[in-house]
Every structure is written in structure tokens, then in C-alpha cells.
Amino acid sequence: MWPLPAACFLTLLWLCQAPLSWQQSLGSLKLRLVGAGSQPEEGRLEVLHEGQWGTVCDDDFSLPEANVACRQLGFESALTWAHSAKYGQGEGRIWMDNVRCMGTENSLAECRFNGWGISDCSHSEDVGVVCHPQHLPGHRSERPSQTLGPQGERLEEVRIKPVLASAKRRSPILEGAVEVRYEGHWRQVCDQGWTVNNSRVVCGMLGFPSEAPVDIHFYRKLWNMKMKDPKSRLRNLTKKNSFWIHRVNCLGTEPHMAKCQVQVSPPKGKLQPACPTGIHAVVSCVAGPRFRHPKGKPRRKEEAQVRLRAGAQVGEGRVEVLVNGQWGTVCDHKWNLISASVLCRQLGFGSAREALFGAQLGQGLGPIHLSEVRCSGYERVLSDCSAHDAAQSGCQHENDAAVRCNIPNMDFQKQIRLAGGRSPEEGLVEVLVEMNGALQWGAVCSDLWGLNEAMVACRQLGMGFASHAIQDTWYWQGTPGAGKVVMSGVRCSGTELALQQCQRHGPVHCSHGVGRFSAGVTCTDSAPDLVMNAQLVQETAYLEDRPLSLLYCAHEENCLSKSADHMEWPYGHRRLLRFSSQIHNLGRADFRPKTGRHSWIWHQCHRHYHSIEVFTHYDLLTLNGSKVAEGHKASFCLEDTNCPTGLQRRYACANFGEQGVTVGCWDTYRHDIDCQWVDITDVHPGDYIFQVVVNPKFEVAESDFSNNMMRCRCKYDGHRVWLHGCHTGDAYGANMEVSLEQQQRLVNNLI
């Protein structure tokens, strides 16, 4: 037998060690701990696959597997694992069985197992883990314990069970009986001693900012009718104490019912009925503006005083507040769930699910307004809480606070799916829509399909940001029977909760037909965020009359206005508005070119590769927005010019190196390099707006496109130039923008 070449041997070795399921090694797997644990770092292990949470079987599960799971959840390591559903039996699918890890993997998805949903287990074998309470760096947060309450009561989830037919038809469900999941079983809560504060906590957990009064007399009549009916199943169930949660007493500020005073059983135990004369507690919640069905004329919106930025999902993001007309961040000193819940309710969400520290959802740029925010929990808005001026606190943007809020379940996730991709995070987009009176799954036409639409799709799927919007999907097989195009002409603003809320054609019309030109996406849980340093632009701007003899390379790269084509080269000069630019990546992923090295373009004049041909637009505009200096579409080589202390530069253009901007680093273009200007040779003296737009064609996905534009006021007298008031597009509130504009008009009138 011939000896195998080394390459073949290595290939065979890799194949032998390859995971049993090919798909799990691609993309990121989401985990959570739930069930009857005693601390947030322990519980039943559940994984998210195909948009559905499921459990892991305890067969072959041991400490190496628990270590991988705990590290993925943000803890240092595992203390132990638990078999035989110690933390209660789960529901739905058992996604993973016979999991076998080396212990060094970054994700359970990299371990070997039978394959998704291939299991001979029952839920009595659901595995649990106990993680070391110490968090890994960058995984610091405060979240409510969803397990034990103050008395050791094992509360897991809360839901509203609609009683009235009209309530059942609504989405989200706003009114009904309160049900609590206790040790794996749903129980109803007795209404004896039920208060408005209890309702407030329940509504907050379910994603609603406030509660509404309930017609309890009507529900009492309905209850009495059911109790008189001898065939009523409810009548028999209510006689059992296991049907009830005996008593709940909340202050109204708790982020989770587990933090309230809860009695599952009466003080005398089974001898005393749990709810002898009461009925089930009923709540009615009020949905926030984003989750209401529009009725009549839309109200005029007041300017928001708080906002969330760079979150992967609705209701999460870096916290920013508007102070004196300028947006700024909040320092995480003393930041907690109570203050975060006030903010969430102010934004129209429920209570806070998690208060995040250490700029976990990206760093801001600009002022840090507040530090040590302290709320009692009853405040209507965050500005009613006490806080210190952050300037005195020594806070940096690495301390920016963030939040994840509870949001209502709108069932949008059940109306979209991906098919045919290499991992759960990519594939052909299939949507469920009503056609001819019936619900039907089908494809989305890729005409006009771009990153905004892909972002909405990924958010609807619960998969974060879109990294790619794919228009040509011939290599992906859709679901059998769902090949028909059911949605076309989709145009989203990017803020919608679902594709079904975006503008689209009435009758479906797809110029490409079906098949290879259906829309597809690739989703990711993190994304870059590029922001221009506005202050540096303002400080470095100046004019230069540059001889044509020095502009041949710039002319070749279209960095001059068209009038330069008609000059007598090399005689004469061009007047250039020069400036330095510094572009920071404040996101949670590196900014990388859309195309690989094989598509980069070599520029002989400047002797480097351009990985993105249209990276920034530079324009000079009149005060009403008309362009007076031809926008220079700058094409740059991307690299890490500088990084903060402790961060290593990863990207450099020299020697055909990798291009990109690392998280936390910045790419600087000095005022004295070619094309770092606007050609204003043909511009008359006057007042203008100088504008820079980064990533103008949305070629590369970002977590926040609202800060990609930077604007300055510009005054040019024919000999000198002044830039002032430079700011990113979302740095000021709308009222401040109007005020600046009015001041400028007054000055112009006086002149």
C-alpha cells in the first residue's frame, strides 16, 4: 500500500474529528439558563435554534461541556452540571444530545453532537449547569433573577392568558388572567390582595410601560357563571391548590415578579384552600407607541429626551440623553435595573431585562452627560431621577451604560424564516403573508433589496444585525412549496419591527421572476459603527492653492472638479479646502471591506490597493442643501492608524496587508495627503454647509447609520475659510438644529 501524502493524512484526520453535525459549527449559538435555579448563574441549559428555544439532553454531558457553555454565557468557568432535569423539565424540542466537547471550544456549536433535534431523550433528562459567579471581562451586567424570589419561591415566567374573545384576537395580548410558571408548570394567581403595583410589575415584565384599570365586576360575573357550570373544567381545577399562586405583593418597582413577596401556598399548607373566595387576578396593560395599532390621525411627536443606540434588537442599546440640545451618554457608575427600568418605560417598553455596564453595546463619541443616576422606580422620566454631572466623575466612554428592555411578544418572529443557508444565520428570506384570504409562505423579490431591508429581516428573526443583503440566491434551496414570490418592492426605513410593516407593492410584481433573484440575508449579533471626529475637522481646515503640476495623480483618481479637465495642464492651480479626518470604529465588530482581496483595485499613482471605492463623500452645500462643490467620492485604503493603549493594530495597507478598522481604533487621513480636500476653485464667497458622509452607499453593514454624516457651518470670503459648529448628524436634538439654522439666517440678514 502506498504511503499517504501528509496533506491527505491531515485531511483524513480532520474529517475523522469533524463534528457530527456540519451546520452547528457555523454562526453563533445563543444560550440561556432558565428554570428553578437559586442564582442567575445556574439553571436549565437551553439553546436557540431556528428561532425556537429548546433543551440539551444530559447524555454524555460532563464538566468540559459545562465549561464551554458557561464561558459562552459570559462566566469564567463551570462549577458543576446537573442531570435528570434538576432545574425543571423544559418544553418544546430537545435540540442537542450526546454533546462532546474538548473543553477549549468557544461555543457549544463547535462541539460534536448528534445533530439538531436528533435525540432519544425525554425532558426528564434535561441538563443544567452551575457556572462560577465571576464574569469574564466585557460581560458585566445586572439582570433580575428569574428563579428564586425572596422566600425561595421558584418563579420562571409570567404570561397573560386572554379570557375574552376580543383579547385573544389582539397582538400583543394586553388583557387577561395572570399565569406564573412555577417548577415547570403554569399556575394562576389568586386575586386576593392583588394591587395596581402587582399589575405594574407584570405589565413591565411583558414589555408594557404601564397598566390600565380592569372591570373586575365583569370578570367576577364571568367567573361565577363558569363555577356554576357542572361541566366546567375550570371549576374542578380551582379546587386544587396546585392550580394557584396564593399571594403576590409587589412594590411596583421590581423588574421581575421573583423580586416581589410571593406565597405559593397558604401559611397552613394543604389544609387551607389557596384561593377560597377569590378569582384569578386579571391585568390590563397599555402598549407603548411602537406596538399600538394606529387609530385616526397620528399625533404630533414631541422631541425625545432619551434614546437607545447601536442595539442588535428592538429595546436595547447604549443609553443617550439630550441635555441642552446635545446628545450624550450616561456613565455606568451606580447604574442599575431600577434606573434602567425608568428609562425603558419612558421609551415605551416594559421594565429592564438587563442593565449593562462597560460600554458592552459600543462606546459613544461626544459628551458624557450623567453619572450615578439614582431612581426610586416610580419616576415618569429619567430626568426626574437624581444624578451627578459626569464631568466631575472621571468617567470615560468605556464606562457608557446600556440597557436591554422587555418588549411585547408580537409574534412577528413566526412570520419569517430562513432557508437553504450554510448556517442558521443566513439563507433565503421566506415570509408568511395573507394572499387571497389565506396565509401563505413565500419568497421576497430582490428588486430594491438592500441593507435597510435586510436589517429589518434579521431583527424580526431575532438574529441581530444584517451583515449582507443578498440579491442573487440561486445557490440556496428554499423550502418546498414556498418558492412563489409573495412580497415585492419592499422599502424599509430600517426602524420597522417586521418586513410586513415596510412599504411594498400591492399586487406582487417582480421583474426578475422567481428563483435565483429572491432576497437573502446573512445575520450577525455584532456590527461595526463608524463615526467621524467632528472636532478634528473643524480644527484642521484651511485653504491651499495647489499647482496643477502636483495634481496629476489626484486628477487621475477624480479628486478634482470637472472644470479641471479644461485647464491647460500643468499651468495654473486649484483652490482646495483641506482638512484632516479621523474615523473611529465605535461598534462591536471590525469594519471590513465588502469584497475580498481579489476585487481590490491597484492605484499605480499612489501605489496602494483601494478596498472600497466609495468610502466617503465630501460636499459643499448652500444653506438650502444645493451642492456647489462637486462631492469628492473618496476611495481609501482602510487601516488602523492608531489604537488606544492595550489594543493592538490589526490592519495595515503596506505590502498588500489586510484592510479594515479594528473595534476601538481609528483610521486617520491627514490634511496633507492627496484627495483629502474639496475642490472649491469654482465656488463664490458666501456661507455654506460642509458635509462629510462615511460609508454613504451602506456598502458595509453598521449598527448605527444615523451618525455617519458630519456637518459644519462654513464661511468663505474668497481668501480664507472658517468651519464652525461641526457635529455628527445625530449629535443635536431637532430643536437645537432649527435654532442654529435660525441664528445663521439672522446673521445673513444682518450682513
mmCIF file with all atom_site columns, N, CA, C and O in Angstrom, residues 203-204 206-210 286-291 308 313-316 341-352 403-408 497:
data_model
loop_
_atom_site.group_PDB
_atom_site.id
_atom_site.type_symbol
_atom_site.label_atom_id
_atom_site.label_alt_id
_atom_site.label_comp_id
_atom_site.label_asym_id
_atom_site.label_entity_id
_atom_site.label_seq_id
_atom_site.pdbx_PDB_ins_code
_atom_site.Cartn_x
_atom_site.Cartn_y
_atom_site.Cartn_z
_atom_site.occupancy
_atom_site.B_iso_or_equiv
_atom_site.pdbx_formal_charge
_atom_site.auth_seq_id
_atom_site.auth_comp_id
_atom_site.auth_asym_id
_atom_site.auth_atom_id
_atom_site.pdbx_PDB_model_num
ATOM 1   N N  . CYS A 1 203 ? -47.038 43.847 33.872 1.00 0.00 ? 203 CYS A N  1
ATOM 2   C CA . CYS A 1 203 ? -47.029 44.524 32.568 1.00 0.00 ? 203 CYS A CA 1
ATOM 3   C C  . CYS A 1 203 ? -45.604 44.871 32.144 1.00 0.00 ? 203 CYS A C  1
ATOM 4   O O  . CYS A 1 203 ? -45.240 44.710 30.975 1.00 0.00 ? 203 CYS A O  1
ATOM 5   N N  . GLY A 1 204 ? -44.784 45.328 33.100 1.00 0.00 ? 204 GLY A N  1
ATOM 6   C CA . GLY A 1 204 ? -43.395 45.657 32.786 1.00 0.00 ? 204 GLY A CA 1
ATOM 7   C C  . GLY A 1 204 ? -42.620 44.447 32.297 1.00 0.00 ? 204 GLY A C  1
ATOM 8   O O  . GLY A 1 204 ? -41.841 44.532 31.340 1.00 0.00 ? 204 GLY A O  1
ATOM 9   N N  . LEU A 1 206 ? -43.763 41.970 30.729 1.00 0.00 ? 206 LEU A N  1
ATOM 10  C CA . LEU A 1 206 ? -44.280 41.566 29.421 1.00 0.00 ? 206 LEU A CA 1
ATOM 11  C C  . LEU A 1 206 ? -44.041 42.628 28.344 1.00 0.00 ? 206 LEU A C  1
ATOM 12  O O  . LEU A 1 206 ? -44.537 42.489 27.223 1.00 0.00 ? 206 LEU A O  1
ATOM 13  N N  . GLY A 1 207 ? -43.311 43.693 28.694 1.00 0.00 ? 207 GLY A N  1
ATOM 14  C CA . GLY A 1 207 ? -42.919 44.674 27.682 1.00 0.00 ? 207 GLY A CA 1
ATOM 15  C C  . GLY A 1 207 ? -43.819 45.884 27.581 1.00 0.00 ? 207 GLY A C  1
ATOM 16  O O  . GLY A 1 207 ? -43.710 46.647 26.605 1.00 0.00 ? 207 GLY A O  1
ATOM 17  N N  . PHE A 1 208 ? -44.682 46.111 28.579 1.00 0.00 ? 208 PHE A N  1
ATOM 18  C CA . PHE A 1 208 ? -45.614 47.245 28.531 1.00 0.00 ? 208 PHE A CA 1
ATOM 19  C C  . PHE A 1 208 ? -45.232 48.286 29.578 1.00 0.00 ? 208 PHE A C  1
ATOM 20  O O  . PHE A 1 208 ? -44.934 47.941 30.723 1.00 0.00 ? 208 PHE A O  1
ATOM 21  N N  . PRO A 1 209 ? -45.255 49.575 29.220 1.00 0.00 ? 209 PRO A N  1
ATOM 22  C CA . PRO A 1 209 ? -44.794 50.615 30.149 1.00 0.00 ? 209 PRO A CA 1
ATOM 23  C C  . PRO A 1 209 ? -45.734 50.880 31.317 1.00 0.00 ? 209 PRO A C  1
ATOM 24  O O  . PRO A 1 209 ? -45.307 51.371 32.355 1.00 0.00 ? 209 PRO A O  1
ATOM 25  N N  . SER A 1 210 ? -47.022 50.572 31.151 1.00 0.00 ? 210 SER A N  1
ATOM 26  C CA . SER A 1 210 ? -47.965 50.887 32.235 1.00 0.00 ? 210 SER A CA 1
ATOM 27  C C  . SER A 1 210 ? -49.161 49.949 32.200 1.00 0.00 ? 210 SER A C  1
ATOM 28  O O  . SER A 1 210 ? -49.337 49.156 31.275 1.00 0.00 ? 210 SER A O  1
ATOM 29  N N  . VAL A 1 286 ? -51.029 48.643 28.972 1.00 0.00 ? 286 VAL A N  1
ATOM 30  C CA . VAL A 1 286 ? -51.045 49.664 27.923 1.00 0.00 ? 286 VAL A CA 1
ATOM 31  C C  . VAL A 1 286 ? -49.772 49.511 27.096 1.00 0.00 ? 286 VAL A C  1
ATOM 32  O O  . VAL A 1 286 ? -48.663 49.566 27.635 1.00 0.00 ? 286 VAL A O  1
ATOM 33  N N  . ALA A 1 287 ? -49.935 49.307 25.801 1.00 0.00 ? 287 ALA A N  1
ATOM 34  C CA . ALA A 1 287 ? -48.777 49.127 24.915 1.00 0.00 ? 287 ALA A CA 1
ATOM 35  C C  . ALA A 1 287 ? -48.123 50.470 24.612 1.00 0.00 ? 287 ALA A C  1
ATOM 36  O O  . ALA A 1 287 ? -48.789 51.504 24.557 1.00 0.00 ? 287 ALA A O  1
ATOM 37  N N  . GLY A 1 288 ? -46.817 50.449 24.419 1.00 0.00 ? 288 GLY A N  1
ATOM 38  C CA . GLY A 1 288 ? -46.087 51.641 24.003 1.00 0.00 ? 288 GLY A CA 1
ATOM 39  C C  . GLY A 1 288 ? -46.431 52.012 22.571 1.00 0.00 ? 288 GLY A C  1
ATOM 40  O O  . GLY A 1 288 ? -46.974 51.198 21.822 1.00 0.00 ? 288 GLY A O  1
ATOM 41  N N  . PRO A 1 289 ? -46.098 53.237 22.137 1.00 0.00 ? 289 PRO A N  1
ATOM 42  C CA . PRO A 1 289 ? -46.487 53.728 20.799 1.00 0.00 ? 289 PRO A CA 1
ATOM 43  C C  . PRO A 1 289 ? -46.061 52.814 19.651 1.00 0.00 ? 289 PRO A C  1
ATOM 44  O O  . PRO A 1 289 ? -46.794 52.646 18.685 1.00 0.00 ? 289 PRO A O  1
ATOM 45  N N  . ARG A 1 290 ? -44.892 52.197 19.744 1.00 0.00 ? 290 ARG A N  1
ATOM 46  C CA . ARG A 1 290 ? -44.405 51.360 18.632 1.00 0.00 ? 290 ARG A CA 1
ATOM 47  C C  . ARG A 1 290 ? -45.205 50.081 18.473 1.00 0.00 ? 290 ARG A C  1
ATOM 48  O O  . ARG A 1 290 ? -45.145 49.428 17.428 1.00 0.00 ? 290 ARG A O  1
ATOM 49  N N  . PHE A 1 291 ? -45.940 49.697 19.511 1.00 0.00 ? 291 PHE A N  1
ATOM 50  C CA . PHE A 1 291 ? -46.628 48.410 19.488 1.00 0.00 ? 291 PHE A CA 1
ATOM 51  C C  . PHE A 1 291 ? -48.148 48.557 19.443 1.00 0.00 ? 291 PHE A C  1
ATOM 52  O O  . PHE A 1 291 ? -48.873 47.588 19.609 1.00 0.00 ? 291 PHE A O  1
ATOM 53  N N  . LEU A 1 308 ? -31.924 55.005 22.558 1.00 0.00 ? 308 LEU A N  1
ATOM 54  C CA . LEU A 1 308 ? -31.009 53.871 22.589 1.00 0.00 ? 308 LEU A CA 1
ATOM 55  C C  . LEU A 1 308 ? -30.298 53.801 21.246 1.00 0.00 ? 308 LEU A C  1
ATOM 56  O O  . LEU A 1 308 ? -30.923 53.956 20.201 1.00 0.00 ? 308 LEU A O  1
ATOM 57  N N  . GLN A 1 313 ? -31.231 44.451 18.863 1.00 0.00 ? 313 GLN A N  1
ATOM 58  C CA . GLN A 1 313 ? -32.667 44.163 18.876 1.00 0.00 ? 313 GLN A CA 1
ATOM 59  C C  . GLN A 1 313 ? -33.440 45.417 19.283 1.00 0.00 ? 313 GLN A C  1
ATOM 60  O O  . GLN A 1 313 ? -32.870 46.348 19.853 1.00 0.00 ? 313 GLN A O  1
ATOM 61  N N  . VAL A 1 314 ? -34.726 45.406 19.014 1.00 0.00 ? 314 VAL A N  1
ATOM 62  C CA . VAL A 1 314 ? -35.599 46.494 19.474 1.00 0.00 ? 314 VAL A CA 1
ATOM 63  C C  . VAL A 1 314 ? -35.562 46.508 21.003 1.00 0.00 ? 314 VAL A C  1
ATOM 64  O O  . VAL A 1 314 ? -35.594 45.458 21.649 1.00 0.00 ? 314 VAL A O  1
ATOM 65  N N  . GLY A 1 315 ? -35.466 47.701 21.586 1.00 0.00 ? 315 GLY A N  1
ATOM 66  C CA . GLY A 1 315 ? -35.498 47.804 23.048 1.00 0.00 ? 315 GLY A CA 1
ATOM 67  C C  . GLY A 1 315 ? -34.157 47.584 23.711 1.00 0.00 ? 315 GLY A C  1
ATOM 68  O O  . GLY A 1 315 ? -34.108 47.386 24.920 1.00 0.00 ? 315 GLY A O  1
ATOM 69  N N  . GLU A 1 316 ? -33.065 47.622 22.963 1.00 0.00 ? 316 GLU A N  1
ATOM 70  C CA . GLU A 1 316 ? -31.749 47.524 23.595 1.00 0.00 ? 316 GLU A CA 1
ATOM 71  C C  . GLU A 1 316 ? -30.794 48.509 22.933 1.00 0.00 ? 316 GLU A C  1
ATOM 72  O O  . GLU A 1 316 ? -30.991 48.904 21.792 1.00 0.00 ? 316 GLU A O  1
ATOM 73  N N  . SER A 1 341 ? -35.057 50.590 34.290 1.00 0.00 ? 341 SER A N  1
ATOM 74  C CA . SER A 1 341 ? -36.489 50.365 34.051 1.00 0.00 ? 341 SER A CA 1
ATOM 75  C C  . SER A 1 341 ? -37.240 51.667 33.835 1.00 0.00 ? 341 SER A C  1
ATOM 76  O O  . SER A 1 341 ? -38.164 51.741 33.012 1.00 0.00 ? 341 SER A O  1
ATOM 77  N N  . VAL A 1 342 ? -36.853 52.723 34.562 1.00 0.00 ? 342 VAL A N  1
ATOM 78  C CA . VAL A 1 342 ? -37.467 54.046 34.341 1.00 0.00 ? 342 VAL A CA 1
ATOM 79  C C  . VAL A 1 342 ? -37.228 54.490 32.906 1.00 0.00 ? 342 VAL A C  1
ATOM 80  O O  . VAL A 1 342 ? -38.135 54.966 32.209 1.00 0.00 ? 342 VAL A O  1
ATOM 81  N N  . LEU A 1 343 ? -35.988 54.314 32.433 1.00 0.00 ? 343 LEU A N  1
ATOM 82  C CA . LEU A 1 343 ? -35.639 54.677 31.056 1.00 0.00 ? 343 LEU A CA 1
ATOM 83  C C  . LEU A 1 343 ? -36.454 53.849 30.062 1.00 0.00 ? 343 LEU A C  1
ATOM 84  O O  . LEU A 1 343 ? -36.998 54.387 29.088 1.00 0.00 ? 343 LEU A O  1
ATOM 85  N N  . CYS A 1 344 ? -36.539 52.541 30.288 1.00 0.00 ? 344 CYS A N  1
ATOM 86  C CA . CYS A 1 344 ? -37.267 51.660 29.361 1.00 0.00 ? 344 CYS A CA 1
ATOM 87  C C  . CYS A 1 344 ? -38.733 52.064 29.255 1.00 0.00 ? 344 CYS A C  1
ATOM 88  O O  . CYS A 1 344 ? -39.294 52.134 28.157 1.00 0.00 ? 344 CYS A O  1
ATOM 89  N N  . ARG A 1 345 ? -39.362 52.330 30.387 1.00 0.00 ? 345 ARG A N  1
ATOM 90  C CA . ARG A 1 345 ? -40.777 52.728 30.371 1.00 0.00 ? 345 ARG A CA 1
ATOM 91  C C  . ARG A 1 345 ? -40.949 54.074 29.672 1.00 0.00 ? 345 ARG A C  1
ATOM 92  O O  . ARG A 1 345 ? -41.924 54.283 28.951 1.00 0.00 ? 345 ARG A O  1
ATOM 93  N N  . GLN A 1 346 ? -39.998 54.990 29.875 1.00 0.00 ? 346 GLN A N  1
ATOM 94  C CA . GLN A 1 346 ? -40.065 56.294 29.199 1.00 0.00 ? 346 GLN A CA 1
ATOM 95  C C  . GLN A 1 346 ? -40.037 56.127 27.683 1.00 0.00 ? 346 GLN A C  1
ATOM 96  O O  . GLN A 1 346 ? -40.685 56.881 26.948 1.00 0.00 ? 346 GLN A O  1
ATOM 97  N N  . LEU A 1 347 ? -39.319 55.116 27.208 1.00 0.00 ? 347 LEU A N  1
ATOM 98  C CA . LEU A 1 347 ? -39.208 54.861 25.770 1.00 0.00 ? 347 LEU A CA 1
ATOM 99  C C  . LEU A 1 347 ? -40.380 54.048 25.218 1.00 0.00 ? 347 LEU A C  1
ATOM 100 O O  . LEU A 1 347 ? -40.423 53.769 24.021 1.00 0.00 ? 347 LEU A O  1
ATOM 101 N N  . GLY A 1 348 ? -41.311 53.652 26.087 1.00 0.00 ? 348 GLY A N  1
ATOM 102 C CA . GLY A 1 348 ? -42.475 52.910 25.617 1.00 0.00 ? 348 GLY A CA 1
ATOM 103 C C  . GLY A 1 348 ? -42.312 51.404 25.670 1.00 0.00 ? 348 GLY A C  1
ATOM 104 O O  . GLY A 1 348 ? -43.114 50.662 25.085 1.00 0.00 ? 348 GLY A O  1
ATOM 105 N N  . PHE A 1 349 ? -41.256 50.922 26.368 1.00 0.00 ? 349 PHE A N  1
ATOM 106 C CA . PHE A 1 349 ? -41.065 49.483 26.567 1.00 0.00 ? 349 PHE A CA 1
ATOM 107 C C  . PHE A 1 349 ? -41.507 49.111 27.975 1.00 0.00 ? 349 PHE A C  1
ATOM 108 O O  . PHE A 1 349 ? -42.055 49.926 28.695 1.00 0.00 ? 349 PHE A O  1
ATOM 109 N N  . GLY A 1 350 ? -41.239 47.875 28.368 1.00 0.00 ? 350 GLY A N  1
ATOM 110 C CA . GLY A 1 350 ? -41.556 47.447 29.728 1.00 0.00 ? 350 GLY A CA 1
ATOM 111 C C  . GLY A 1 350 ? -40.416 47.753 30.669 1.00 0.00 ? 350 GLY A C  1
ATOM 112 O O  . GLY A 1 350 ? -39.644 48.696 30.462 1.00 0.00 ? 350 GLY A O  1
ATOM 113 N N  . SER A 1 351 ? -40.277 46.950 31.723 1.00 0.00 ? 351 SER A N  1
ATOM 114 C CA . SER A 1 351 ? -39.171 47.135 32.656 1.00 0.00 ? 351 SER A CA 1
ATOM 115 C C  . SER A 1 351 ? -37.870 46.642 32.021 1.00 0.00 ? 351 SER A C  1
ATOM 116 O O  . SER A 1 351 ? -37.875 46.035 30.953 1.00 0.00 ? 351 SER A O  1
ATOM 117 N N  . ALA A 1 352 ? -36.754 46.895 32.692 1.00 0.00 ? 352 ALA A N  1
ATOM 118 C CA . ALA A 1 352 ? -35.454 46.496 32.150 1.00 0.00 ? 352 ALA A CA 1
ATOM 119 C C  . ALA A 1 352 ? -35.218 45.009 32.385 1.00 0.00 ? 352 ALA A C  1
ATOM 120 O O  . ALA A 1 352 ? -35.423 44.505 33.485 1.00 0.00 ? 352 ALA A O  1
ATOM 121 N N  . VAL A 1 403 ? -28.677 49.172 28.047 1.00 0.00 ? 403 VAL A N  1
ATOM 122 C CA . VAL A 1 403 ? -29.842 48.510 28.635 1.00 0.00 ? 403 VAL A CA 1
ATOM 123 C C  . VAL A 1 403 ? -30.472 47.550 27.635 1.00 0.00 ? 403 VAL A C  1
ATOM 124 O O  . VAL A 1 403 ? -30.346 47.742 26.410 1.00 0.00 ? 403 VAL A O  1
ATOM 125 N N  . ARG A 1 404 ? -31.094 46.516 28.156 1.00 0.00 ? 404 ARG A N  1
ATOM 126 C CA . ARG A 1 404 ? -31.984 45.661 27.368 1.00 0.00 ? 404 ARG A CA 1
ATOM 127 C C  . ARG A 1 404 ? -33.343 45.687 28.045 1.00 0.00 ? 404 ARG A C  1
ATOM 128 O O  . ARG A 1 404 ? -33.470 45.314 29.212 1.00 0.00 ? 404 ARG A O  1
ATOM 129 N N  . CYS A 1 405 ? -34.353 46.147 27.329 1.00 0.00 ? 405 CYS A N  1
ATOM 130 C CA . CYS A 1 405 ? -35.701 46.296 27.883 1.00 0.00 ? 405 CYS A CA 1
ATOM 131 C C  . CYS A 1 405 ? -36.570 45.105 27.499 1.00 0.00 ? 405 CYS A C  1
ATOM 132 O O  . CYS A 1 405 ? -36.364 44.466 26.462 1.00 0.00 ? 405 CYS A O  1
ATOM 133 N N  . ASN A 1 406 ? -37.566 44.833 28.334 1.00 0.00 ? 406 ASN A N  1
ATOM 134 C CA . ASN A 1 406 ? -38.597 43.857 27.958 1.00 0.00 ? 406 ASN A CA 1
ATOM 135 C C  . ASN A 1 406 ? -39.489 44.475 26.887 1.00 0.00 ? 406 ASN A C  1
ATOM 136 O O  . ASN A 1 406 ? -39.898 45.633 27.003 1.00 0.00 ? 406 ASN A O  1
ATOM 137 N N  . ILE A 1 407 ? -39.778 43.702 25.834 1.00 0.00 ? 407 ILE A N  1
ATOM 138 C CA . ILE A 1 407 ? -40.678 44.186 24.779 1.00 0.00 ? 407 ILE A CA 1
ATOM 139 C C  . ILE A 1 407 ? -41.814 43.186 24.585 1.00 0.00 ? 407 ILE A C  1
ATOM 140 O O  . ILE A 1 407 ? -41.659 41.996 24.882 1.00 0.00 ? 407 ILE A O  1
ATOM 141 N N  . PRO A 1 408 ? -42.962 43.634 24.093 1.00 0.00 ? 408 PRO A N  1
ATOM 142 C CA . PRO A 1 408 ? -44.100 42.724 23.921 1.00 0.00 ? 408 PRO A CA 1
ATOM 143 C C  . PRO A 1 408 ? -43.838 41.657 22.864 1.00 0.00 ? 408 PRO A C  1
ATOM 144 O O  . PRO A 1 408 ? -43.070 41.873 21.917 1.00 0.00 ? 408 PRO A O  1
ATOM 145 N N  . LEU A 1 497 ? -40.487 46.894 12.839 1.00 0.00 ? 497 LEU A N  1
ATOM 146 C CA . LEU A 1 497 ? -40.349 45.676 13.638 1.00 0.00 ? 497 LEU A CA 1
ATOM 147 C C  . LEU A 1 497 ? -40.393 44.427 12.768 1.00 0.00 ? 497 LEU A C  1
ATOM 148 O O  . LEU A 1 497 ? -39.952 43.359 13.189 1.00 0.00 ? 497 LEU A O  1
#
